[in-house]
CSV table of C-alpha atoms in Angstrom, one decimal:
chain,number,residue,atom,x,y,z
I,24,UNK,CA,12.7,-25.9,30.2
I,25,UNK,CA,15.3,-25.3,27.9
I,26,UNK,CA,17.7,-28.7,26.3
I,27,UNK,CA,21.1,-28.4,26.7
I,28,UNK,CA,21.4,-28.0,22.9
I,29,UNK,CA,19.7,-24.5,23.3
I,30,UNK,CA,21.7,-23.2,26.3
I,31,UNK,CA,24.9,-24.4,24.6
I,32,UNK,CA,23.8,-22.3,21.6
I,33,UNK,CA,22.4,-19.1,23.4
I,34,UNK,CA,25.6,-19.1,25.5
I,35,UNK,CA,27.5,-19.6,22.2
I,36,UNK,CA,26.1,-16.6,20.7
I,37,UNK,CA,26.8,-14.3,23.8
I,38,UNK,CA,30.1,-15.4,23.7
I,39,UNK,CA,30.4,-14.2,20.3
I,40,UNK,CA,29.1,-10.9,20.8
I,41,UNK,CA,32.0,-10.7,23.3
I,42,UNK,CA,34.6,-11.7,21.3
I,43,UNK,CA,33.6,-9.9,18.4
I,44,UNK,CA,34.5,-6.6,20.6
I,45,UNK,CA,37.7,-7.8,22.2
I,46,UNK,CA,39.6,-9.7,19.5
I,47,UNK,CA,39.3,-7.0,17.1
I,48,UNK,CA,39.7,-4.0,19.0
I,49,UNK,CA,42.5,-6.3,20.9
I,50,UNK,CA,44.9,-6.8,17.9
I,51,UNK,CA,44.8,-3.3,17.1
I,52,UNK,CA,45.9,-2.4,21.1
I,53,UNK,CA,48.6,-4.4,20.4
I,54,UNK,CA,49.9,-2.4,17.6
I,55,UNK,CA,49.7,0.6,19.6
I,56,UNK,CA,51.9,-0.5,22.0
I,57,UNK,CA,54.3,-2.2,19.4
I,58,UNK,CA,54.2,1.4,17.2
I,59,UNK,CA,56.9,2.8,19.0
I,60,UNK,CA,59.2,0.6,20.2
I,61,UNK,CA,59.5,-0.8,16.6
I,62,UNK,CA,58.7,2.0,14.0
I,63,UNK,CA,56.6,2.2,10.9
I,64,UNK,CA,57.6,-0.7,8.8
I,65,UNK,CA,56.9,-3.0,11.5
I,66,UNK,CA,53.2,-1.4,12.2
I,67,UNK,CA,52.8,-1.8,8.1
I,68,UNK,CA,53.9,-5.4,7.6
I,69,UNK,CA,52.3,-7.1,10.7
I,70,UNK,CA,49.3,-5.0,10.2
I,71,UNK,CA,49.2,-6.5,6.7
I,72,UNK,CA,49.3,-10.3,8.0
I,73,UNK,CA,47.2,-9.6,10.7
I,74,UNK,CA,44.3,-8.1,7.3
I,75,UNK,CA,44.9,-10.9,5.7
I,76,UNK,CA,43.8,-13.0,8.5
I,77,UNK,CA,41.0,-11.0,9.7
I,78,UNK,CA,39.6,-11.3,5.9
I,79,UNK,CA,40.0,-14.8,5.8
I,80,UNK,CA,38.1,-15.1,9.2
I,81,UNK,CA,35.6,-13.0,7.5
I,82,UNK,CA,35.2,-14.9,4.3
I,83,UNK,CA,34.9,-18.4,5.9
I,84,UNK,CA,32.6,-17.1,8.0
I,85,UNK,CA,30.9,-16.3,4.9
I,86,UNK,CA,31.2,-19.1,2.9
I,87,UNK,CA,29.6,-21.3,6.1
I,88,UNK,CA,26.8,-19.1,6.1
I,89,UNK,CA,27.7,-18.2,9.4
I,90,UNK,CA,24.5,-16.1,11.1
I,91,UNK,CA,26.8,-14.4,13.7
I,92,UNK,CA,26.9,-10.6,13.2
I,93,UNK,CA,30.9,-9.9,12.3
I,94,UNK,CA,30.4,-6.0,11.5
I,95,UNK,CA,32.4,-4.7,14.2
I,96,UNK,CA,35.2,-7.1,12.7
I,97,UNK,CA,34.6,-6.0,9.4
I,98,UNK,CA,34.3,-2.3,10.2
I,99,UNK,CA,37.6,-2.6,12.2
I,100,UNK,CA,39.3,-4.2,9.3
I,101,UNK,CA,38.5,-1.5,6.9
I,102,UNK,CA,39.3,1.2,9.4
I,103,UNK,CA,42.7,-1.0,10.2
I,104,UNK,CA,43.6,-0.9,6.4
I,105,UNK,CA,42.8,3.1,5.6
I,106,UNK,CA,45.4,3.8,8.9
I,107,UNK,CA,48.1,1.6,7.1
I,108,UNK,CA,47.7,2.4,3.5
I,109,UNK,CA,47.6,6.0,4.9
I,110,UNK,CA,51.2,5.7,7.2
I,111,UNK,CA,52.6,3.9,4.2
I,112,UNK,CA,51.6,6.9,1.7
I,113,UNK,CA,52.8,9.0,4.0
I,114,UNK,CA,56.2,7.6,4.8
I,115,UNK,CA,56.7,8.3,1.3
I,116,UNK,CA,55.4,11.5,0.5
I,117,UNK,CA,56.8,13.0,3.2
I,118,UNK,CA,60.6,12.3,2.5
I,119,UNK,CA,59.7,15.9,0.5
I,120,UNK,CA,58.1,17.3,3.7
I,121,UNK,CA,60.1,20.0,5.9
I,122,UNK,CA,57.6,20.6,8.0
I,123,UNK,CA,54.8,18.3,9.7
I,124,UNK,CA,51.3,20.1,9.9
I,125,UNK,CA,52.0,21.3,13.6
I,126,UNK,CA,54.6,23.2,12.3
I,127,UNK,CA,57.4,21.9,14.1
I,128,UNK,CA,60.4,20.5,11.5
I,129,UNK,CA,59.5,16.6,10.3
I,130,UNK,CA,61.8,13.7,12.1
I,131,UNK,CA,61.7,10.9,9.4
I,132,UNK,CA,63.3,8.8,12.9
I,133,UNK,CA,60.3,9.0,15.0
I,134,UNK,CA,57.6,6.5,14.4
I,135,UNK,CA,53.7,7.7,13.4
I,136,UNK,CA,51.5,6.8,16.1
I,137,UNK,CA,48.5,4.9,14.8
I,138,UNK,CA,45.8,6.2,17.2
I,139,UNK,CA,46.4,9.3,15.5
I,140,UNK,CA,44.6,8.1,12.4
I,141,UNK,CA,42.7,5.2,13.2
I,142,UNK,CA,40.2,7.1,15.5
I,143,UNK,CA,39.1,10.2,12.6
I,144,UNK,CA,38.9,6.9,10.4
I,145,UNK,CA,37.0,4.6,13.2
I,146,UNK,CA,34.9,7.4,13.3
I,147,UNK,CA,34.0,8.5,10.0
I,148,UNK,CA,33.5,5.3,8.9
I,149,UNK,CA,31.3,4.6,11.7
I,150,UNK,CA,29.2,7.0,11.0
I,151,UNK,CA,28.9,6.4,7.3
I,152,UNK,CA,27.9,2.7,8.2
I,153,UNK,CA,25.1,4.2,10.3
I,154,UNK,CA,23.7,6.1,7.9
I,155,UNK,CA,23.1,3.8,5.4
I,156,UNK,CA,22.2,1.1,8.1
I,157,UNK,CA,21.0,-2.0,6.5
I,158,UNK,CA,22.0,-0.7,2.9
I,159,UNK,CA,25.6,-1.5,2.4
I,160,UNK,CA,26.2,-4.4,0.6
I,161,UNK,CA,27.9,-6.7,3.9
I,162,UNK,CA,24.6,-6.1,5.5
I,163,UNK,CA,22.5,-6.9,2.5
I,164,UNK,CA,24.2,-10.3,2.2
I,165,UNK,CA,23.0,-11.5,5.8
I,166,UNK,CA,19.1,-10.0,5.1
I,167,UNK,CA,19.4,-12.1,1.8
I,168,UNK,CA,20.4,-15.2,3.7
I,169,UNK,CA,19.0,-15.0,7.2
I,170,UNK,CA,15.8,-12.2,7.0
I,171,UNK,CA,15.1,-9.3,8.9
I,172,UNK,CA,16.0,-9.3,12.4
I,173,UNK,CA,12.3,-8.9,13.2
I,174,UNK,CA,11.3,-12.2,11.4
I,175,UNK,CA,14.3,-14.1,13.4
I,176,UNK,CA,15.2,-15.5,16.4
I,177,UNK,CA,15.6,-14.2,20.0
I,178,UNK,CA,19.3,-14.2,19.6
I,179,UNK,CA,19.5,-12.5,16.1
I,180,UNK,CA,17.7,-9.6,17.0
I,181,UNK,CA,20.1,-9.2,20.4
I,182,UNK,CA,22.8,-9.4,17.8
I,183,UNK,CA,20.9,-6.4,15.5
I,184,UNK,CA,20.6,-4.5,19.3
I,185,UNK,CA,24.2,-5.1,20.0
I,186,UNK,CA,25.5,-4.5,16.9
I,187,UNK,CA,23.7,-1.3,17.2
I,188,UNK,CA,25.2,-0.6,20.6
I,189,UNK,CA,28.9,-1.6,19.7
I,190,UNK,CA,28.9,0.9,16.9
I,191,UNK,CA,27.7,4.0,18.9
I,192,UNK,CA,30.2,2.9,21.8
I,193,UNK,CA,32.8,3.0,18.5
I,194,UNK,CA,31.7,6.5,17.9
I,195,UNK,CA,31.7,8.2,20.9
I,196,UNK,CA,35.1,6.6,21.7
I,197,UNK,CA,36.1,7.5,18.5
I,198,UNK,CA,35.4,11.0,19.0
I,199,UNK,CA,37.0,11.2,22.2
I,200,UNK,CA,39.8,9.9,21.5
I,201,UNK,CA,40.5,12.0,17.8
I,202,UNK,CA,39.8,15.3,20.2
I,203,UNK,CA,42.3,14.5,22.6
I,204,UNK,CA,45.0,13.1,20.6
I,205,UNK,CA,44.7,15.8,17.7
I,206,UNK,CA,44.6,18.8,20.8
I,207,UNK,CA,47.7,17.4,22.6
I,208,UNK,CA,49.3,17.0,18.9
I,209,UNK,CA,48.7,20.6,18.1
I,210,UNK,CA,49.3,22.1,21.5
I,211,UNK,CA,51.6,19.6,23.8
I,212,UNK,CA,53.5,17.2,21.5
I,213,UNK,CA,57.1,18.0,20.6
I,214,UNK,CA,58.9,15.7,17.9
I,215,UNK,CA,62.3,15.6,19.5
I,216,UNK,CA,61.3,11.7,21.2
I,217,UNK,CA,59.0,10.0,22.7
I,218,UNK,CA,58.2,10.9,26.6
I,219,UNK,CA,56.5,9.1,29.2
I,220,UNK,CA,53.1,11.7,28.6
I,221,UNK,CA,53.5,11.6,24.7
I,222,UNK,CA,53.6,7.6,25.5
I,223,UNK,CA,50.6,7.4,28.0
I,224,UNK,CA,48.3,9.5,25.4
I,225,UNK,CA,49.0,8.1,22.2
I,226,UNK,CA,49.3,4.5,23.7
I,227,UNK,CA,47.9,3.7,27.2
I,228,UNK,CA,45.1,6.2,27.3
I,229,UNK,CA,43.1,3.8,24.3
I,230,UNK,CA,44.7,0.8,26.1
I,231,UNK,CA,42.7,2.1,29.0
I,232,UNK,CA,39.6,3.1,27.7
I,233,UNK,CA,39.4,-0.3,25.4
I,234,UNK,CA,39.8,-2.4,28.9
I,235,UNK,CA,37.1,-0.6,30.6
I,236,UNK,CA,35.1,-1.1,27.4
I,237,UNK,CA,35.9,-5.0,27.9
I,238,UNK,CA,34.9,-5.0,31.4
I,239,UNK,CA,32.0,-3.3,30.7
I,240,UNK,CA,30.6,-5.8,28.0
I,241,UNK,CA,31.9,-8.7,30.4
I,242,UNK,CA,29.6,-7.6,33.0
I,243,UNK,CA,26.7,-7.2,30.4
I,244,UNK,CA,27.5,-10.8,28.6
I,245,UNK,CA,27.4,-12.7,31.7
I,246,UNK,CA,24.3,-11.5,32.7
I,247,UNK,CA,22.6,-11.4,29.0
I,248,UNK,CA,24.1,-15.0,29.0
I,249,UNK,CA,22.6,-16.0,32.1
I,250,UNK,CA,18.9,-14.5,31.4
I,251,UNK,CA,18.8,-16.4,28.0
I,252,UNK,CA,19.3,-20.0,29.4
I,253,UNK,CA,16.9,-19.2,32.6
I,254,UNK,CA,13.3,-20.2,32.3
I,255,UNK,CA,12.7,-16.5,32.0
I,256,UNK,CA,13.4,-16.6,28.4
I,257,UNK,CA,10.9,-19.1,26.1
I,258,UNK,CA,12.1,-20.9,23.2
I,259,UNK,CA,9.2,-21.4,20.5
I,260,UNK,CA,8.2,-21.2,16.8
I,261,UNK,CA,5.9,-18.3,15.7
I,262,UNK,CA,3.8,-19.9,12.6
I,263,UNK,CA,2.2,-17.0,10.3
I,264,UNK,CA,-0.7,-17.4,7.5
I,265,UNK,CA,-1.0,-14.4,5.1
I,266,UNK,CA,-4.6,-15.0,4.1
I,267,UNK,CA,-5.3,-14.3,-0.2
I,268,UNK,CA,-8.4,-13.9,-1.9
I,269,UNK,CA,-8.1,-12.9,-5.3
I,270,UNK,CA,-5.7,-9.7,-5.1
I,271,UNK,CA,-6.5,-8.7,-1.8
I,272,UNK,CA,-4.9,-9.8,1.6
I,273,UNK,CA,-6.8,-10.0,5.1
I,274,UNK,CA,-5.1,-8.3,8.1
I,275,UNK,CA,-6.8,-7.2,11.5
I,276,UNK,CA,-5.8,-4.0,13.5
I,277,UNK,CA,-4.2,-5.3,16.3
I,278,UNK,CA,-3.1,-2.4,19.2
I,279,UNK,CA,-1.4,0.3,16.7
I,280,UNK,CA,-0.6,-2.3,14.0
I,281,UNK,CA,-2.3,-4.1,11.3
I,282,UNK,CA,-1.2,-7.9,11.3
I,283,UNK,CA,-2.6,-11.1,9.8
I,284,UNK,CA,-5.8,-12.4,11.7
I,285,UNK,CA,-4.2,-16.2,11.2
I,286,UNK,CA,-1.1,-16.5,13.4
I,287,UNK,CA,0.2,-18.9,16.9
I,288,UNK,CA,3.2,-19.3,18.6
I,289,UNK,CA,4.0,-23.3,19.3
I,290,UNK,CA,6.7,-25.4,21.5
I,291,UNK,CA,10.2,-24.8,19.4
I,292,UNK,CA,9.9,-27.0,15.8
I,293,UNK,CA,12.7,-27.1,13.8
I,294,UNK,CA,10.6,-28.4,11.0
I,295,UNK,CA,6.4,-29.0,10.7
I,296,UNK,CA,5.2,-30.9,8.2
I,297,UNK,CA,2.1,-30.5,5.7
I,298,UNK,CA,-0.5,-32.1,8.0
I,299,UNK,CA,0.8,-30.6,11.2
I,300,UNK,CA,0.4,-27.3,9.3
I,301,UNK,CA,-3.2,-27.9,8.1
I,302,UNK,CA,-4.4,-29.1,11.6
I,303,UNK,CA,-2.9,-25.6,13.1
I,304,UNK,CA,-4.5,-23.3,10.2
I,305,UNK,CA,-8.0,-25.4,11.3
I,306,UNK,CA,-7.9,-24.6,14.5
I,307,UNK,CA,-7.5,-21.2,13.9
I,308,UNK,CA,-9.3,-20.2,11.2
I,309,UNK,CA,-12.9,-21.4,10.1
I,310,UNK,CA,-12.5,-21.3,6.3
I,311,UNK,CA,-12.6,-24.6,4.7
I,312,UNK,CA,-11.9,-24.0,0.7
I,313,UNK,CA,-8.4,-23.3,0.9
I,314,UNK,CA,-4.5,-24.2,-0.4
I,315,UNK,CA,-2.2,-23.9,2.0
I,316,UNK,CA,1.6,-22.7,0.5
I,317,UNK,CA,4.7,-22.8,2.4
I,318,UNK,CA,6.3,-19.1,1.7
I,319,UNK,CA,9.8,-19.6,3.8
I,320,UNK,CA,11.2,-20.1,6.8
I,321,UNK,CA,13.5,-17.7,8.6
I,322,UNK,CA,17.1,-19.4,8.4
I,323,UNK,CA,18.7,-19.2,11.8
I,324,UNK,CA,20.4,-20.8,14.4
I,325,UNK,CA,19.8,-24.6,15.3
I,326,UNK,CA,17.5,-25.3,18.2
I,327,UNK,CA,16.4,-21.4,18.7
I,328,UNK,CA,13.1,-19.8,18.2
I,329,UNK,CA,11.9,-19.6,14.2
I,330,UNK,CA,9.0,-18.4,12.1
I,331,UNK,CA,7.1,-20.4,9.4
I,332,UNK,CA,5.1,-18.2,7.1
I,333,UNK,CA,2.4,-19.5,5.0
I,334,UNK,CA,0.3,-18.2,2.5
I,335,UNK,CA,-3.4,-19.3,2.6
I,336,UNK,CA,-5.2,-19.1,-0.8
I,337,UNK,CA,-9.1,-18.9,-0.1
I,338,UNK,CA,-11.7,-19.9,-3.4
I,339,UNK,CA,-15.4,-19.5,-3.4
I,340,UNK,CA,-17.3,-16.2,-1.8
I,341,UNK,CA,-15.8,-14.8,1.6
I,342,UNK,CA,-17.9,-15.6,4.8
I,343,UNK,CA,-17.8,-12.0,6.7
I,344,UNK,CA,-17.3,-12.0,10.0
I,345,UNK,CA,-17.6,-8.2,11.9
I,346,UNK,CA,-17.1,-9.6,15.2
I,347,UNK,CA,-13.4,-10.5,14.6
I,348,UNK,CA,-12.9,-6.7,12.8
I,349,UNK,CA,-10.8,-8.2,9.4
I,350,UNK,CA,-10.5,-6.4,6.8
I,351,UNK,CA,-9.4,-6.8,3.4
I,352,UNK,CA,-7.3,-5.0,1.3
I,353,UNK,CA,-5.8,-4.7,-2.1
I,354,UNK,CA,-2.0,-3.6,-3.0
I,355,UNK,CA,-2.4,0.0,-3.3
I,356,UNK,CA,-4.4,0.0,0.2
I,357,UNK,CA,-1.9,-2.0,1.8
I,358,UNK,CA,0.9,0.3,0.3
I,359,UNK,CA,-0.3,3.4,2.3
I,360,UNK,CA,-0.1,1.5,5.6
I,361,UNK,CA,2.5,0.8,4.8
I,362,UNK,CA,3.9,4.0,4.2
I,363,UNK,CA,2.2,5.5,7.0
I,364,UNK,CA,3.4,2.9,9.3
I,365,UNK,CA,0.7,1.1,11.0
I,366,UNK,CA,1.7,-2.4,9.9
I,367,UNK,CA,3.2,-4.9,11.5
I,368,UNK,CA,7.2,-5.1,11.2
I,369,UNK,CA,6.6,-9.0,10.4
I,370,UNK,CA,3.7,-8.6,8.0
I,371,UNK,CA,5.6,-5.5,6.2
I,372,UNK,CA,8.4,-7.7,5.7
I,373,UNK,CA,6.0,-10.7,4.7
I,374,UNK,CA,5.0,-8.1,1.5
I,375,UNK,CA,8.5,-7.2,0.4
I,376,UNK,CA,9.3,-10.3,0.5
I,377,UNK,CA,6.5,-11.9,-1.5
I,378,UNK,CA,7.0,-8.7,-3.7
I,379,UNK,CA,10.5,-8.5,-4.5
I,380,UNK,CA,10.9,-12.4,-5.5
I,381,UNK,CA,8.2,-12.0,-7.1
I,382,UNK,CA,9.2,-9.1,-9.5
I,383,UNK,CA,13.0,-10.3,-9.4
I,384,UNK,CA,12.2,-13.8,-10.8
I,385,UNK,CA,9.8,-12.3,-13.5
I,386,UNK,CA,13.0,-10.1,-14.5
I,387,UNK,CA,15.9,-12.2,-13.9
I,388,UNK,CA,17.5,-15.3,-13.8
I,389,UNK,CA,19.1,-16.4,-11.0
I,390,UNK,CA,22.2,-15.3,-12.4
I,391,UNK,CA,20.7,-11.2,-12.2
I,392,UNK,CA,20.9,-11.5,-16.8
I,393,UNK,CA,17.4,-9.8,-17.9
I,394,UNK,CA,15.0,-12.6,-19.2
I,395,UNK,CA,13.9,-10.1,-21.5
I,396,UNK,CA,16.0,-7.7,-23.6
I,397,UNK,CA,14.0,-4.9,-22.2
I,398,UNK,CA,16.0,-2.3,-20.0
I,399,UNK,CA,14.3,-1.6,-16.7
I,400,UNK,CA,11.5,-4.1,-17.5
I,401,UNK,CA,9.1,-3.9,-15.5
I,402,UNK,CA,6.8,-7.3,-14.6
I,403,UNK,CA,2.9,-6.5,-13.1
I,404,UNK,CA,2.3,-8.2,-9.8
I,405,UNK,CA,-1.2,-10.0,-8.6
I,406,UNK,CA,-1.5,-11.4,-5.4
I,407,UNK,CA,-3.8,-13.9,-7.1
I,408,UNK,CA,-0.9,-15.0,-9.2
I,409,UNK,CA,1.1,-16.4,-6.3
I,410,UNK,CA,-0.8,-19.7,-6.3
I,411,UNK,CA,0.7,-20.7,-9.4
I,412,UNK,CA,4.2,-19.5,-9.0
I,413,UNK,CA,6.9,-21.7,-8.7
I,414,UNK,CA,9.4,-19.5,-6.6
I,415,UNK,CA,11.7,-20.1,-4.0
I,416,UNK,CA,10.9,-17.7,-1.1
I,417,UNK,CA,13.6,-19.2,0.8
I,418,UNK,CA,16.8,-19.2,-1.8
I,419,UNK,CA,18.6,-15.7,-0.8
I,420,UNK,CA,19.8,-15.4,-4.2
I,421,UNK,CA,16.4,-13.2,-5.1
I,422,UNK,CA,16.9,-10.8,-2.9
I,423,UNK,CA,20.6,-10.4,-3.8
I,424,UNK,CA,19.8,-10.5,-7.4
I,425,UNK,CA,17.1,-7.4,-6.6
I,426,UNK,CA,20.1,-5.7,-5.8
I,427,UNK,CA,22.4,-6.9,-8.4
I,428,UNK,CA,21.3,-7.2,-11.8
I,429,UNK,CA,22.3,-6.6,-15.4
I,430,UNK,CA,20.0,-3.1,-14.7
I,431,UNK,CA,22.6,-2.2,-12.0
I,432,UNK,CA,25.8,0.4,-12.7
I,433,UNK,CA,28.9,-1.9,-12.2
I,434,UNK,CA,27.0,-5.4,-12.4
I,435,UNK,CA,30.1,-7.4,-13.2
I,436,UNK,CA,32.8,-6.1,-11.1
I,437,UNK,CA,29.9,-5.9,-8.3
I,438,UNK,CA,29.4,-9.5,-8.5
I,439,UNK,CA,33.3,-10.3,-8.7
I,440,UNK,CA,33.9,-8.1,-5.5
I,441,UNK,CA,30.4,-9.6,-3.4
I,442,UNK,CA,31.7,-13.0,-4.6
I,443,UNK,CA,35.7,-13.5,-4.4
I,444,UNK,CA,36.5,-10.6,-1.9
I,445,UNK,CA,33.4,-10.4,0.4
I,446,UNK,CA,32.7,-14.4,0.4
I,447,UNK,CA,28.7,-13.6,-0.4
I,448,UNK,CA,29.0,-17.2,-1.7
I,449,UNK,CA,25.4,-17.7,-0.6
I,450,UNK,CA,23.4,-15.3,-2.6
I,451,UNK,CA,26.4,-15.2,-6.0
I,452,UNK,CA,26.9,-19.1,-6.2
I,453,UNK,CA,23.9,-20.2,-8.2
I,454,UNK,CA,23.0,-21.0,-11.6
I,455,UNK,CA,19.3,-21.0,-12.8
């Protein structure tokens, strides 16, 4: 049975996800309508405002450490400014125009419509942020702080599925919408004034299309809301031990993947301590000569489902047991599973983790300056090493420092425009 705590924040969440669709795409209905009734200068200056305050939202949000998914608002933001700065450039530039690109003879009086370049720019931006999926750098700042969506909660990875869904609903309207207005452009439009079809495609036809969108995810919301505070849906705490011996790591081949042998799934903890931790791994496990290392925990919303991962450092001679089928691999044997893709998305992530922190503090301190004046230094990496590191799986600033570094093209003006105009306070605010 779920507390009132957790319901309050699964419903929370939902209701994010729906807000994040209609307050966005909202504001920028408005516009549409406004366009022609009060020209260009208006659709520049409020547009202007209204990026100001959707950056601010942003950046707050940012600065919080917010773990709500704002990359439709972000994407719409960017798409919002190219369609301004672009019917501001050409306002200008085409005081020298006689002709527009139909053909017909330019009106300076009549107003651009903004549909007419916010949907190729919805799209193609769209579709860039697909393609490089988790890479770009508003992205990378939320896998710093929060983890994959794999290793979090219930409610992150619906965010990662819905993000995912809101973007392809973006490009397929985005598509429909820049064929239709461009064709009746081309073939239908005539620049003398605005008439009541001109009016209907360039304004209420993605007036209409956005409401049935927001219908659409009403009816979706309500129910995802209502499955996620039923007793259909469990609240717990997944706890993980990644099991070392010298430099080789025990996994078991579990269905199609290879996992750690060593892991449980407990009533929801937002926090276990040393001895609770010891008492599970006992239970589980039958070696006795071990230290057991608290790795990180996956930072995510209060009172919903987390993962603890541990590593378990084993002395003396290995006791063999066949009947359990573990197996135990070095680095370069665990890379080609890797590569082939027969490990676990948790345990894969487990590795880059450990890996990345682990070559990233060796490099660099926390402030992404080499600690050696080496270029492209290189550190080794041991497994049996990890014992008697003292590194921070948790701090995100590793993994944004990985990214960021004095090796990096750009490094300063990267960390100036991650920092002050991003709001990746999280992973650039540190000192070593």
């Amino acid at each position: 049975m779920k507390s009132k705590a957790q319901c309050e924040t699964l419903s929370k969440g939902v209701w994010n996800l729906w807000l994040n669709w209609c307050i966005p795409f909202g504001v920028v209905m408005l516009l549409f309508i406004a366009a022609p009734m009060y020209g260009d200068v208006f659709t520049v200056v409020s547009s202007f405002f209204i990026l100001c305050f959707a950056h601010t939202v942003i950046f707050v949000n940012r600065r919080d450490n917010s773990k709500y998914c704002l990359i439709v608002p972000y994407l719409i933001e960017l798409v919002l400014a190219l369609t301004v700065v672009f019917i501001f450039v050409l306002n200008i530039v085409g005081q020298n125009f006689i002709t527009e690109i139909s053909g017909q003879p330019y009106n300076y009086s009549l107003p651009k419509m903004p549909v007419l370049f916010f949907a190729p720019f919805a799209l193609i931006l769209t579709v860039w942020l697909k393609y490089k999926k988790r890479k770009c750098a508003f992205c990378q700042d939320c896998l710093s702080r929060l983890g994959m969506s794999s290793e979090r909660s219930l409610l992150s990875r619906i965010y990662y599925k819905e993000a995912t869904l809101q973007t392809d609903l973006i490009v397929y309207i985005s598509i429909v919408l820049t064929v239709i207005e461009w064709v009746f452009y081309f073939k239908f439009y005539i620049n003398t004034n605005f008439n009541s079809l001109d009016i209907y495609i360039y304004v209420w036809l993605p007036v209409t299309i956005f409401v049935s969108s927001v219908i659409f995810f009403t009816f979706r919301y309500y129910a995802l809301k209502k499955y996620l505070c039923s007793d259909d849906c469990v609240i717990s705490t997944k706890v993980r031990f990644l099991l070392i011996h010298g430099n080789k790591v025990c996994i078991k081949n579990v269905d199609i993947f290879f996992d750690t042998p060593v892991k449980t799934e407990i009533p929801y903890h937002n926090s276990i301590s040393e001895l609770e931790v010891n008492d599970i791994f006992s239970k589980l496990s039958d070696y006795k000569n071990v230290k057991i290392r608290f790795l990180y925990q996956n930072s995510d919303f209060k009172t919903i489902a987390n993962v603890f991962h541990y590593a378990v450092f084993i002395h003396g001679d290995l006791k063999i047991d066949e009947e359990k089928s573990l197996e135990w691999f070095n680095l370069e044997e665990l890379k080609f599973l890797m590569g082939i893709k027969v490990v676990s998305p948790l345990l894969l992530n487990e590795i880059n983790r450990v890996y990345t922190y682990a070559v990233t503090w060796k490099t660099y301190d926390k402030t992404g300056k080499r600690r050696y004046k080496v270029r492209y230094y290189k550190p080794t990496f041991r497994l049996e090493d990890m014992e008697s590191w003292n590194i921070d799986y948790n701090d995100p600033v590793w993994l944004y420092v990985s990214k960021v570094n004095e090796d990096s093209r750009f490094f300063r003006i990267k960390v100036f425009w991650h920092k002050y105009i991003l709001g990746f306070v999280k992973t650039c605010n540190s000192t070593d």
